[in-house]
Structure formats: structure tokens, C-alpha cells
PDB file of C-alpha atoms in Angstrom:
ATOM      1  CA  MET Z1225    -104.363  64.691  67.200  1.00 57.00           C
ATOM      2  CA  THR Z1226    -103.770  67.140  64.656  1.00 70.00           C
ATOM      3  CA  ALA Z1227    -101.800  69.040  67.005  1.00 68.00           C
ATOM      4  CA  ASP Z1228     -99.668  65.931  67.985  1.00 66.00           C
ATOM      5  CA  LEU Z1229     -99.249  65.288  64.185  1.00 65.00           C
ATOM      6  CA  GLN Z1230     -97.977  68.573  63.675  1.00 70.00           C
ATOM      7  CA  GLN Z1231     -95.458  68.388  66.285  1.00 70.00           C
ATOM      8  CA  ALA Z1232     -94.315  64.916  65.195  1.00 69.00           C
ATOM      9  CA  ARG Z1233     -93.546  66.642  61.634  1.00 70.00           C
ATOM     10  CA  SER Z1234     -92.012  69.379  63.264  1.00 72.00           C
ATOM     11  CA  ASN Z1235     -89.645  67.154  65.520  1.00 69.00           C
ATOM     12  CA  ALA Z1236     -88.726  64.738  62.806  1.00 71.00           C
ATOM     13  CA  SER Z1237     -88.043  68.342  60.451  1.00 73.00           C
ATOM     14  CA  GLU Z1238     -85.643  69.338  62.913  1.00 75.00           C
ATOM     15  CA  ALA Z1239     -84.176  65.962  63.581  1.00 74.00           C
ATOM     16  CA  THR Z1240     -83.481  65.863  59.562  1.00 80.00           C
ATOM     17  CA  GLN Z1241     -82.098  69.485  59.938  1.00 79.00           C
ATOM     18  CA  GLU Z1242     -79.887  68.412  62.598  1.00 79.00           C
ATOM     19  CA  LYS Z1243     -78.771  64.959  60.702  1.00 78.00           C
ATOM     20  CA  ALA Z1244     -77.919  67.057  57.905  1.00 77.00           C
ATOM     21  CA  ASP Z1245     -75.918  69.600  59.818  1.00 78.00           C
ATOM     22  CA  LEU Z1246     -73.702  66.803  61.529  1.00 81.00           C
ATOM     23  CA  GLY Z1247     -73.167  65.444  58.194  1.00 82.00           C
ATOM     24  CA  HIS Z1248     -72.254  68.868  57.013  1.00 81.00           C
ATOM     25  CA  ARG Z1249     -69.751  69.061  60.566  1.00 83.00           C
ATOM     26  CA  LEU Z1250     -68.544  65.350  59.894  1.00 82.00           C
ATOM     27  CA  GLU Z1251     -67.374  66.049  56.232  1.00 84.00           C
ATOM     28  CA  ALA Z1252     -65.867  69.136  57.300  1.00 83.00           C
ATOM     29  CA  LEU Z1253     -63.925  67.310  59.804  1.00 83.00           C
ATOM     30  CA  THR Z1254     -62.990  64.776  58.043  1.00 85.00           C
ATOM     31  CA  THR Z1255     -61.323  67.248  55.126  1.00 85.00           C
ATOM     32  CA  GLN Z1256     -59.356  68.930  58.263  1.00 85.00           C
ATOM     33  CA  LEU Z1257     -58.277  65.165  59.289  1.00 83.00           C
ATOM     34  CA  LYS Z1258     -56.965  64.623  55.773  1.00 84.00           C
ATOM     35  CA  ASN Z1259     -55.444  68.015  55.368  1.00 84.00           C
ATOM     36  CA  ALA Z1260     -53.578  67.334  58.529  1.00 83.00           C
ATOM     37  CA  SER Z1261     -52.683  63.932  57.357  1.00 83.00           C
ATOM     38  CA  ASN Z1262     -51.273  65.366  54.232  1.00 82.00           C
ATOM     39  CA  ASP Z1263     -49.309  68.098  56.241  1.00 81.00           C
ATOM     40  CA  LEU Z1264     -47.750  65.036  58.571  1.00 82.00           C
ATOM     41  CA  SER Z1265     -46.689  63.445  55.413  1.00 82.00           C
ATOM     42  CA  VAL Z1266     -45.199  66.064  54.170  1.00 82.00           C
ATOM     43  CA  ALA Z1267     -43.294  67.418  57.466  1.00 82.00           C
ATOM     44  CA  THR Z1268     -42.224  63.503  57.770  1.00 83.00           C
ATOM     45  CA  ALA Z1269     -41.263  63.444  54.221  1.00 82.00           C
ATOM     46  CA  GLY Z1270     -39.047  66.647  55.219  1.00 82.00           C
ATOM     47  CA  LEU Z1271     -37.639  65.626  58.059  1.00 82.00           C
ATOM     48  CA  ALA Z1272     -36.372  62.309  56.626  1.00 83.00           C
ATOM     49  CA  ASP Z1273     -34.868  64.648  53.867  1.00 83.00           C
ATOM     50  CA  ALA Z1274     -33.097  66.750  56.466  1.00 83.00           C
ATOM     51  CA  ARG Z1275     -31.635  63.578  57.959  1.00 83.00           C
ATOM     52  CA  THR Z1276     -30.459  61.976  55.214  1.00 84.00           C
ATOM     53  CA  ALA Z1277     -28.827  65.832  54.022  1.00 83.00           C
ATOM     54  CA  ALA Z1278     -27.601  65.683  57.616  1.00 81.00           C
ATOM     55  CA  ALA Z1279     -26.124  62.422  57.506  1.00 83.00           C
ATOM     56  CA  ALA Z1280     -24.296  63.243  53.957  1.00 84.00           C
ATOM     57  CA  ALA Z1281     -22.877  66.225  55.029  1.00 82.00           C
ATOM     58  CA  ALA Z1282     -21.398  64.858  58.115  1.00 80.00           C
ATOM     59  CA  ARG Z1283     -19.798  62.142  56.009  1.00 84.00           C
ATOM     60  CA  LEU Z1284     -18.664  65.005  53.867  1.00 84.00           C
ATOM     61  CA  ALA Z1285     -17.185  66.902  56.572  1.00 77.00           C
ATOM     62  CA  GLU Z1286     -15.338  63.769  57.940  1.00 80.00           C
ATOM     63  CA  VAL Z1287     -13.991  62.855  54.383  1.00 83.00           C
ATOM     64  CA  GLU Z1288     -12.611  66.499  54.227  1.00 80.00           C
ATOM     65  CA  ILE Z1289     -11.255  66.248  57.544  1.00 77.00           C
ATOM     66  CA  ASN Z1290      -9.561  62.801  56.969  1.00 81.00           C
ATOM     67  CA  GLN Z1291      -7.965  63.993  53.529  1.00 83.00           C
ATOM     68  CA  ARG Z1292      -6.795  67.047  55.340  1.00 78.00           C
ATOM     69  CA  GLU Z1293      -4.858  65.788  58.302  1.00 81.00           C
ATOM     70  CA  ALA Z1294      -3.422  62.944  55.868  1.00 84.00           C
ATOM     71  CA  ARG Z1295      -2.313  65.484  53.276  1.00 83.00           C
ATOM     72  CA  ILE Z1296      -0.343  67.058  56.529  1.00 81.00           C
ATOM     73  CA  ALA Z1297       0.975  63.858  57.786  1.00 84.00           C
ATOM     74  CA  GLU Z1298       2.383  63.525  54.315  1.00 86.00           C
ATOM     75  CA  LEU Z1299       4.104  66.817  54.330  1.00 84.00           C
ATOM     76  CA  GLU Z1300       5.749  65.995  57.842  1.00 85.00           C
ATOM     77  CA  VAL Z1301       7.243  62.894  56.512  1.00 88.00           C
ATOM     78  CA  THR Z1302       8.545  64.866  53.574  1.00 86.00           C
ATOM     79  CA  ASN Z1303       9.752  67.662  55.532  1.00 84.00           C
ATOM     80  CA  LYS Z1304      11.884  64.745  57.786  1.00 87.00           C
ATOM     81  CA  ASP Z1305      13.278  63.687  54.672  1.00 88.00           C
ATOM     82  CA  LEU Z1306      14.770  66.866  53.216  1.00 87.00           C
ATOM     83  CA  ASP Z1307      15.771  67.560  56.747  1.00 87.00           C
ATOM     84  CA  ARG Z1308      18.007  64.111  56.549  1.00 89.00           C
ATOM     85  CA  GLN Z1309      19.344  64.870  52.703  1.00 88.00           C
ATOM     86  CA  ALA Z1310      20.597  68.768  54.063  1.00 86.00           C
ATOM     87  CA  ALA Z1311      22.089  67.127  56.825  1.00 89.00           C
ATOM     88  CA  GLU Z1312      23.819  64.462  54.927  1.00 89.00           C
ATOM     89  CA  ALA Z1313      24.856  67.708  52.556  1.00 88.00           C
ATOM     90  CA  ARG Z1314      26.304  69.187  55.389  1.00 88.00           C
ATOM     91  CA  GLU Z1315      28.508  66.559  56.189  1.00 90.00           C
ATOM     92  CA  MET Z1316      29.738  66.141  52.573  1.00 89.00           C
ATOM     93  CA  LEU Z1317      30.395  69.786  52.442  1.00 89.00           C
ATOM     94  CA  ALA Z1318      32.540  69.551  56.132  1.00 90.00           C
ATOM     95  CA  GLY Z1319      34.600  66.935  54.340  1.00 91.00           C
ATOM     96  CA  LEU Z1320      35.292  68.231  51.291  1.00 90.00           C
ATOM     97  CA  GLU Z1321      36.281  71.388  52.969  1.00 91.00           C
ATOM     98  CA  ALA Z1322      38.896  69.106  55.065  1.00 91.00           C
ATOM     99  CA  ARG Z1323      40.367  67.900  52.040  1.00 90.00           C
ATOM    100  CA  ILE Z1324      40.278  71.073  50.045  1.00 90.00           C
ATOM    101  CA  THR Z1325      42.354  72.803  52.664  1.00 91.00           C
ATOM    102  CA  ASP Z1326      44.560  69.893  52.992  1.00 90.00           C
ATOM    103  CA  THR Z1327      45.028  69.935  49.320  1.00 87.00           C
ATOM    104  CA  GLU Z1328      45.592  73.774  49.633  1.00 87.00           C
ATOM    105  CA  ARG Z1329      48.134  73.188  52.015  1.00 86.00           C
ATOM    106  CA  GLN Z1330      50.351  70.308  49.815  1.00 84.00           C
ATOM    107  CA  LEU Z1331      50.328  72.908  47.235  1.00 82.00           C
ATOM    108  CA  ALA Z1332      51.654  75.437  49.248  1.00 82.00           C
ATOM    109  CA  ALA Z1333      53.953  73.080  50.503  1.00 80.00           C
ATOM    110  CA  ALA Z1334      54.952  71.961  47.053  1.00 70.00           C
ATOM    111  CA  GLU Z1335      54.407  68.509  48.635  1.00 64.00           C
ATOM    112  CA  GLY Z1336      53.813  65.909  45.848  1.00 65.00           C
ATOM    113  CA  ASP Z1337      53.216  66.396  42.158  1.00 78.00           C
ATOM    114  CA  ARG Z1338      51.610  69.892  41.785  1.00 80.00           C
ATOM    115  CA  ASP Z1339      49.261  68.850  38.878  1.00 84.00           C
ATOM    116  CA  PHE Z1340      47.606  66.183  40.608  1.00 85.00           C
ATOM    117  CA  LEU Z1341      46.932  68.280  43.158  1.00 84.00           C
ATOM    118  CA  MET Z1342      46.018  70.997  41.443  1.00 87.00           C
ATOM    119  CA  ARG Z1343      43.325  68.746  39.600  1.00 87.00           C
ATOM    120  CA  GLU Z1344      42.527  67.537  42.600  1.00 87.00           C
ATOM    121  CA  LEU Z1345      41.644  70.757  43.785  1.00 86.00           C
ATOM    122  CA  GLN Z1346      39.782  71.811  40.908  1.00 90.00           C
ATOM    123  CA  ARG Z1347      37.857  68.305  41.086  1.00 90.00           C
ATOM    124  CA  LEU Z1348      36.988  69.127  44.765  1.00 90.00           C
ATOM    125  CA  GLN Z1349      35.894  72.505  44.606  1.00 89.00           C
ATOM    126  CA  THR Z1350      33.691  71.360  41.780  1.00 90.00           C
ATOM    127  CA  GLU Z1351      32.138  68.866  43.721  1.00 90.00           C
ATOM    128  CA  LYS Z1352      32.058  71.297  46.494  1.00 89.00           C
ATOM    129  CA  ALA Z1353      30.006  73.767  44.581  1.00 90.00           C
ATOM    130  CA  ASP Z1354      27.846  71.231  43.087  1.00 90.00           C
ATOM    131  CA  ILE Z1355      27.054  69.903  46.990  1.00 87.00           C
ATOM    132  CA  GLU Z1356      26.309  73.908  47.944  1.00 88.00           C
ATOM    133  CA  ARG Z1357      23.956  73.954  44.974  1.00 89.00           C
ATOM    134  CA  ARG Z1358      21.913  70.581  45.976  1.00 87.00           C
ATOM    135  CA  PHE Z1359      22.200  72.175  49.733  1.00 86.00           C
ATOM    136  CA  ASN Z1360      20.659  75.363  48.774  1.00 88.00           C
ATOM    137  CA  ASP Z1361      17.673  73.786  46.568  1.00 87.00           C
ATOM    138  CA  LEU Z1362      17.075  71.413  49.902  1.00 85.00           C
ATOM    139  CA  VAL Z1363      16.787  74.574  51.893  1.00 85.00           C
ATOM    140  CA  VAL Z1364      14.257  76.153  49.382  1.00 86.00           C
ATOM    141  CA  LEU Z1365      12.310  72.765  49.635  1.00 85.00           C
ATOM    142  CA  ARG Z1366      11.849  72.709  52.990  1.00 84.00           C
ATOM    143  CA  ALA Z1367      11.259  75.979  53.290  1.00 86.00           C
ATOM    144  CA  GLN Z1368       8.118  75.440  50.809  1.00 85.00           C
ATOM    145  CA  VAL Z1369       6.830  72.248  52.673  1.00 83.00           C
ATOM    146  CA  ARG Z1370       6.613  73.605  55.872  1.00 82.00           C
ATOM    147  CA  LYS Z1371       4.728  76.750  54.513  1.00 84.00           C
ATOM    148  CA  LEU Z1372       2.484  74.388  52.915  1.00 82.00           C
ATOM    149  CA  GLN Z1373       2.120  72.626  56.514  1.00 77.00           C
ATOM    150  CA  THR Z1374       1.684  76.154  58.073  1.00 80.00           C
ATOM    151  CA  GLU Z1375      -1.469  77.008  55.509  1.00 80.00           C
ATOM    152  CA  LEU Z1376      -3.120  73.604  55.955  1.00 76.00           C
ATOM    153  CA  ALA Z1377      -3.086  73.080  59.534  1.00 73.00           C
ATOM    154  CA  ALA Z1378      -3.579  76.954  60.400  1.00 69.00           C
ATOM    155  CA  ASP Z1379      -6.641  76.648  58.007  1.00 67.00           C
ATOM    156  CA  SER Z1380      -9.588  78.181  59.850  1.00 54.00           C
ATOM    157  CA  GLN Z1381     -11.829  76.186  57.208  1.00 60.00           C
ATOM    158  CA  LEU Z1382     -10.782  73.304  59.207  1.00 58.00           C
ATOM    159  CA  ASP Z1383     -12.062  74.229  62.507  1.00 58.00           C
ATOM    160  CA  ALA Z1384     -15.351  75.118  60.728  1.00 56.00           C
ATOM    161  CA  ILE Z1385     -15.614  72.109  59.250  1.00 58.00           C
ATOM    162  CA  ARG Z1386     -15.035  70.353  62.651  1.00 58.00           C
ATOM    163  CA  GLU Z1387     -17.532  72.631  64.293  1.00 58.00           C
ATOM    164  CA  GLY Z1388     -20.235  72.381  61.347  1.00 60.00           C
ATOM    165  CA  LEU Z1389     -19.911  68.804  62.129  1.00 56.00           C
ATOM    166  CA  SER Z1390     -20.031  68.807  65.762  1.00 56.00           C
ATOM    167  CA  GLN Z1391     -23.241  71.132  65.746  1.00 57.00           C
ATOM    168  CA  SER Z1392     -25.052  68.640  63.226  1.00 54.00           C
ATOM    169  CA  ARG Z1393     -24.767  65.829  65.445  1.00 51.00           C
ATOM    170  CA  ARG Z1394     -25.995  67.259  68.494  1.00 51.00           C
ATOM    171  CA  LEU Z1395     -29.311  69.281  66.193  1.00 50.00           C
ATOM    172  CA  LYS Z1396     -32.455  67.478  66.314  1.00 51.00           C
ATOM    173  CA  GLY Z1397     -34.322  66.216  63.121  1.00 49.00           C
ATOM    174  CA  ALA Z1398     -36.855  69.051  63.598  1.00 46.00           C
ATOM    175  CA  GLU Z1399     -34.387  71.668  64.145  1.00 53.00           C
ATOM    176  CA  LEU Z1400     -32.415  70.688  61.239  1.00 48.00           C
ATOM    177  CA  LEU Z1401     -35.205  71.125  59.184  1.00 48.00           C
ATOM    178  CA  ARG Z1402     -35.848  74.574  60.502  1.00 52.00           C
ATOM    179  CA  ARG Z1403     -32.688  75.871  59.961  1.00 51.00           C
ATOM    180  CA  GLY Z1404     -32.154  74.275  56.428  1.00 50.00           C
ATOM    181  CA  PHE Z1405     -28.549  73.617  55.793  1.00 44.00           C
ATOM    182  CA  PRO Z1406     -25.503  76.026  54.313  1.00 47.00           C
ATOM    183  CA  ALA Z1407     -24.486  75.099  50.401  1.00 46.00           C
ATOM    184  CA  HIS Z1408     -21.154  73.487  50.377  1.00 43.00           C
ATOM    185  CA  ARG Z1409     -18.185  75.594  49.702  1.00 45.00           C
ATOM    186  CA  GLN Z1410     -15.478  74.272  47.811  1.00 43.00           C
ATOM    187  CA  ASP Z1411     -12.137  74.370  49.702  1.00 44.00           C
ATOM    188  CA  ASP Z1412      -9.836  77.036  48.395  1.00 44.00           C
ATOM    189  CA  ALA Z1413      -6.637  76.610  46.828  1.00 40.00           C
ATOM    190  CA  SER Z1414      -4.431  76.263  49.986  1.00 40.00           C
ATOM    191  CA  ALA Z1415      -7.014  73.277  51.077  1.00 41.00           C
ATOM    192  CA  LYS Z1416      -5.715  71.621  47.790  1.00 44.00           C
ATOM    193  CA  VAL Z1417      -2.627  71.596  47.527  1.00 44.00           C
ATOM    194  CA  ASP Z1418      -0.591  68.625  46.271  1.00 49.00           C
ATOM    195  CA  LEU Z1419       3.332  68.591  46.143  1.00 48.00           C
ATOM    196  CA  ASP Z1420       5.507  66.195  43.878  1.00 54.00           C
ATOM    197  CA  VAL Z1421       9.327  66.404  45.511  1.00 50.00           C
ATOM    198  CA  GLU Z1422      12.133  65.189  43.270  1.00 52.00           C
ATOM    199  CA  ILE Z1423      15.791  64.608  44.157  1.00 47.00           C
ATOM    200  CA  ARG Z1424      17.531  63.529  40.816  1.00 50.00           C
ATOM    201  CA  ARG Z1425      20.855  61.732  40.861  1.00 45.00           C
ATOM    202  CA  ASP Z1426      22.799  64.590  39.298  1.00 48.00           C
ATOM    203  CA  GLY Z1427      22.093  66.092  42.085  1.00 45.00           C
ATOM    204  CA  SER Z1428      19.166  68.341  40.856  1.00 48.00           C
ATOM    205  CA  SER Z1429      16.025  68.862  42.175  1.00 50.00           C
ATOM    206  CA  THR Z1430      12.030  70.121  41.952  1.00 53.00           C
ATOM    207  CA  ILE Z1431       9.163  70.781  43.757  1.00 49.00           C
ATOM    208  CA  GLU Z1432       5.996  71.259  41.739  1.00 52.00           C
ATOM    209  CA  GLN Z1433       2.454  71.462  43.186  1.00 48.00           C
ATOM    210  CA  ARG Z1434      -0.528  70.192  41.213  1.00 48.00           C
TER     211      ARG Z1434
END
């Protein structure tokens, strides 16, 4: 009887110890589960931030690309207009050359009013000099516009932006989170070129960058 009681007490003590051990293990597992849940929350938030940053970077890159391509198109329009004005100036010069030659011939042959012919010759020569100056200004303007077009079109940063945009779209969220995002670099001066071209009625012309 005594032996059975002792055995029962021993079994009860072991059961109590096992229960305590299980309680400790359960508590440890609960703590681990909470930690894992917290880690998952942090990772999920980081992934959401990464996706948001990727979307923002893609939108920014698209805006920059569109702005640059629009600027190139504007410069092309300006260049065509300058080509047209240069062609008109060449035609005017050719006409003045013919009139000057004819007036000089009449003077040499003493045909008509020499004073009138001399004044007309001087007027034509002055007009020719003015148109030649305007034509030279147009040549300079065209060269500057084409230089700006070349700088914009050949800018390697445009290709880098396109490539970065393409890669960002292909990357999974976890890979973006792991790699991180490069800091956005401001465009250099050539990417921000703005051009004002003015041909005034008096024949003068200017080109300004702002």
C-alpha cells in the first residue's frame, strides 16, 4: 500500500514536471511565433515600400523620357523653320544679285537717269548686305539647334533610363527589396536645354538658352 502510494506520488511529480516543461516549451514556441509574425510584418511592409518605390521610379523615368523626346521634336520643328527661312533668304539674295547686275549694266551703258540708277544700286546693295547678315544669323542658329538635337538624341543617360525602367519592371518585389534602389541623379545641363529663337521684323535674330 505504501509502495503504491509512493509510486503514485512519483508519477504525479513526473507528470507535474512534464506539464511544466511543456508549458515552458509552449511559451518558447509562442514567443518564436510572435517574433516570426513580427518579422513577416516588417518584410511585408518593406516589400510594399519597395513596390511603391519601383512604381514611382518607373513613372519618373517615363516622364523624363517623354519630356526629352518632346524637346527633341520641338527642336526638329524649329530646325525645319530655320531651313525654310534660310531657303527664302537665298532666293531673295539671288533676286537682288540679278537686279544689282542689271543696274550696274545700265550704269555702265549710261542708260536712263544715272542719279536714280546710282541710288537704286546703293539701295539694292544695302538690302543685299542686310539679307546676307540675316542669312548668316540663320546659319548660326541652325548650327546651334542641330547641336542641341545631337546632344539630346545621343545622351547616354536616356538609354540608361530606358534600361533601368525595363529592368525595374522585370524585377520581382523580393529582388527589388534585396537590391535596393539607386538614388535618382539629376539630369545634366544638356538634358535640361531650353531654346528661344526669335527672328525680328528688322532682320535681326537671337537664340537664347534658359
